[in-house]
Coordinates of C-alpha atoms in Angstrom, one line a residue:
X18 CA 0.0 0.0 0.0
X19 CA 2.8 2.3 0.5
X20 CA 4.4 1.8 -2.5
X21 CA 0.8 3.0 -4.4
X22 CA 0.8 6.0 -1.9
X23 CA 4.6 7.2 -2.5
X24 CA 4.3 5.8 -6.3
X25 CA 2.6 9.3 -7.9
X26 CA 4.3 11.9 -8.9
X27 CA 4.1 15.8 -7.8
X28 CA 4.6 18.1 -10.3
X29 CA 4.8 21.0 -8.7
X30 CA 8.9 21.4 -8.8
X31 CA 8.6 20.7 -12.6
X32 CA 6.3 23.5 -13.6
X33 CA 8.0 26.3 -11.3
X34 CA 10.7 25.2 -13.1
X35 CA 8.8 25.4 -16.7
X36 CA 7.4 28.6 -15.8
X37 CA 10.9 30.4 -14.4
X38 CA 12.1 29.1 -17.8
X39 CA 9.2 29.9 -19.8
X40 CA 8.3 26.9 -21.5
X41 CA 5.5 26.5 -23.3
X42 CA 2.6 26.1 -21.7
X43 CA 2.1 23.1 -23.2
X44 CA 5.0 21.4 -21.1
X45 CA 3.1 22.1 -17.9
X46 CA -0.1 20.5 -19.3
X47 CA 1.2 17.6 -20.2
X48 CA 3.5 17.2 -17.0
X49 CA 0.1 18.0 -14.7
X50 CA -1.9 15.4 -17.3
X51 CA 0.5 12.9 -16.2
X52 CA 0.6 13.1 -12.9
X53 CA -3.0 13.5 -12.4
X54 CA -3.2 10.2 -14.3
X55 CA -0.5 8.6 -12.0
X56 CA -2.5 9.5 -8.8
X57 CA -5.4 8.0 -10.7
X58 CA -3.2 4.5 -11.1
X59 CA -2.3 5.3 -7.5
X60 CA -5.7 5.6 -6.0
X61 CA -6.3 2.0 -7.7
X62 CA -3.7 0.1 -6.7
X63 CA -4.3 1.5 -3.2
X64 CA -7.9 0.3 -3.1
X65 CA -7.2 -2.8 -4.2
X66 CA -4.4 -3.3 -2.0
X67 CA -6.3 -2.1 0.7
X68 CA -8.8 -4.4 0.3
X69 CA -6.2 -7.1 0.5
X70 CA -5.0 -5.7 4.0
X71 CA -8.4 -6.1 5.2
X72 CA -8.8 -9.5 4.8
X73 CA -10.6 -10.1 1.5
X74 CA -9.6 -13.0 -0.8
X75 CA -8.1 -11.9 -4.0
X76 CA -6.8 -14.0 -6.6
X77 CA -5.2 -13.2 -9.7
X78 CA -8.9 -13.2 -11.8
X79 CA -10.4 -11.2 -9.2
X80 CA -7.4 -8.5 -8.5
X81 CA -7.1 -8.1 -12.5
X82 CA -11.3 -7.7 -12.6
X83 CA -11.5 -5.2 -10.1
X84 CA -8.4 -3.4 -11.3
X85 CA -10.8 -3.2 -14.9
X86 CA -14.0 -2.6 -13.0
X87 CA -11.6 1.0 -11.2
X88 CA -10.0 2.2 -14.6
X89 CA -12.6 1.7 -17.2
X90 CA -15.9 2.0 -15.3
X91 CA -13.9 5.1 -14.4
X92 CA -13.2 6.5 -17.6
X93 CA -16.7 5.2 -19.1
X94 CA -18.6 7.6 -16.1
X95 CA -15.9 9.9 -17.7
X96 CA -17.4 9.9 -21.0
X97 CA -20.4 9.7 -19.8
X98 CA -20.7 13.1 -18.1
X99 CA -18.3 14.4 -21.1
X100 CA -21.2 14.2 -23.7
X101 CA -23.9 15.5 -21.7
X102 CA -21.9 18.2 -20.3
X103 CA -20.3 19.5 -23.5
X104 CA -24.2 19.2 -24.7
X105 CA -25.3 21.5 -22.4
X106 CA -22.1 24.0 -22.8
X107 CA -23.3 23.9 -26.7
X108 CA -26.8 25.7 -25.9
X109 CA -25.2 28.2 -24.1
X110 CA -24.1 31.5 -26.0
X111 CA -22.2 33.8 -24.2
X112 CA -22.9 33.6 -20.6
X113 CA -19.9 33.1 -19.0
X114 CA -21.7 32.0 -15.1
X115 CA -23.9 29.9 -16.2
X116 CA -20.5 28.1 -18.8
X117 CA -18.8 27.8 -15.4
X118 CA -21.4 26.6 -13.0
X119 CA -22.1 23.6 -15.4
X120 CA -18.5 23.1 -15.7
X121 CA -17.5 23.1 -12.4
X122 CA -21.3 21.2 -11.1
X123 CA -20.0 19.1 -13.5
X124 CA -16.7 18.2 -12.0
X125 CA -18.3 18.0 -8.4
X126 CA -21.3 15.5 -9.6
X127 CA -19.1 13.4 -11.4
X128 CA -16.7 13.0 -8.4
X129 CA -19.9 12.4 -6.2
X130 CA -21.4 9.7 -8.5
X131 CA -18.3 7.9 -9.4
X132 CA -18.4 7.3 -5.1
X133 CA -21.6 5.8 -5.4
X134 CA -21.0 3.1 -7.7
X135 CA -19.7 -0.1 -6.0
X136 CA -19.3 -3.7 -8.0
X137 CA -19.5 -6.6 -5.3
X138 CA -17.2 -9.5 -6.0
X139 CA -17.1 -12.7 -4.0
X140 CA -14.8 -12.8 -0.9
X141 CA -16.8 -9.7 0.5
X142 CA -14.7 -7.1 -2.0
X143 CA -16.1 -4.0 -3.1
X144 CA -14.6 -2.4 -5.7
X145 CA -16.1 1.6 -6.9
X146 CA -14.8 3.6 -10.1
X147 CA -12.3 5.7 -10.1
X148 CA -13.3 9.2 -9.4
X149 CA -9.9 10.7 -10.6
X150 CA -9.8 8.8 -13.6
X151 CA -12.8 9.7 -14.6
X152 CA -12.5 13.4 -14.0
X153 CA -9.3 13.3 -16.0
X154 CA -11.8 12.0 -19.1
X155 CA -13.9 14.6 -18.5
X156 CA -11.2 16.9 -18.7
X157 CA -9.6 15.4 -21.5
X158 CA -12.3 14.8 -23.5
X159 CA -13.8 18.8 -23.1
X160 CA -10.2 20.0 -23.7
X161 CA -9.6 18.2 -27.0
X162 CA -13.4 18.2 -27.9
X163 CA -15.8 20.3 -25.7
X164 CA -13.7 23.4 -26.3
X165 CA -15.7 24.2 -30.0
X166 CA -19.0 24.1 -27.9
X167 CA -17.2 27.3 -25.7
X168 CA -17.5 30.5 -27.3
X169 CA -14.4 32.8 -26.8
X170 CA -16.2 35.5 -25.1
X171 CA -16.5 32.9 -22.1
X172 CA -13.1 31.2 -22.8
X173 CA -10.9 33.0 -21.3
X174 CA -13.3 33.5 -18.0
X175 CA -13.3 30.2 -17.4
X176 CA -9.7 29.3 -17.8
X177 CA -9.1 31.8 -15.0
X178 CA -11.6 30.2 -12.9
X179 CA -10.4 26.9 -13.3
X180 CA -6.4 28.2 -13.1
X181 CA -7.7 29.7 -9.3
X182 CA -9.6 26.8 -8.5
X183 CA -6.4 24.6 -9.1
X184 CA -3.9 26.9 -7.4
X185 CA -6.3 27.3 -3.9
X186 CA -7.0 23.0 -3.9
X187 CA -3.1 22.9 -4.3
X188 CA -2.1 25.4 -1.9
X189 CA -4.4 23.7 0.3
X190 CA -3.7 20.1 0.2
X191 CA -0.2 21.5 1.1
X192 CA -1.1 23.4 3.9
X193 CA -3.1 20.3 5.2
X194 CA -0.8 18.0 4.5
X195 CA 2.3 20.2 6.4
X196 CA -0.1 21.1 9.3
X197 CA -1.1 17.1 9.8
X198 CA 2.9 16.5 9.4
X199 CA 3.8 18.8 12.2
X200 CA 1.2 17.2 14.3
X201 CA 2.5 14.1 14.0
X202 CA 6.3 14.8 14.3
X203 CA 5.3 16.8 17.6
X204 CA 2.8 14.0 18.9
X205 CA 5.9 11.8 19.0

């Protein structure tokens, strides 16, 4: 389980560095892309390992099944909620709050549904979808496809949006992350 924890990557030194030098943004995409797929793989292996640690039979069919059930049911929920989403984002015309409520309701719903669906194998194991991996086919799929249903009045609004919304969730998981550190260093 610890290897699946410390396995994903953290960009964050990488596109400093990108934008000290400044690279292309696309650099930065594709080095964020990456990583949010590796904590995608991540979150798998952890569940399934997990599961293991708790006392659950898994063989070799069954850990390969529910590794298939995580990733694709995952990036089919993706897909999903990429249609209707860039559907909706085609009727609207120029109204930038109502582009990025749907976008980010979007992002939030998907999340929240991809908790809710559980397959149950036998040996007690519960496996769900993978919420990350199916937020980065959301994201995929509206960046290389959803992006001709945006107009570019509201373009540029919601790239700001969603630039903000990534630097606070970052800056926090940080601060969270260094606050529950200290706490344990000074506990022991």
């Amino acid at each position: 389980m610890i290897g699946a924890i410390l396995g994903a990557t953290d960009p964050v030194a990488i596109v400093a560095l990108f934008k000290e030098l400044r690279a292309p943004i696309y650099f930065s995409t594709v080095v964020e892309g990456e990583s949010l797929l590796n904590d995608g793989t991540g979150v798998v292996f952890f569940t399934i390992f997990s599961n293991l640690a708790a006392g659950n039979t898994v063989g070799a069919g069954l850990g390969i099944s529910s590794f298939l059930v995580l990733c694709l049911g995952g990036v089919a929920l993706g897909l999903v909620f990429s249609l209707i989403t860039s559907s909706w984002l085609e009727k609207i015309f120029d109204d930038s709050i109502l582009s990025i409520s749907i976008t980010i309701s979007s992002c939030y719903l998907l999340y929240w549904v991809s908790g809710t669906f559980t397959a149950h194998f036998t040996g007690g194991m519960e496996v769900g979808v993978s919420g990350i991996l199916a937020l980065c086919t959301l994201g995929l799929y509206l960046s290389a496809y959803g992006k001709t249903n945006i107009s570019n009045k509201i373009e540029l609004p919601l790239h700001t949006v969603v630039q903000w919304t990534q630097y606070v969730s970052g800056t926090l998981v940080f601060l969270l992350a260094g606050i529950l550190a200290g706490k344990v260093f000074i506990a022991e």
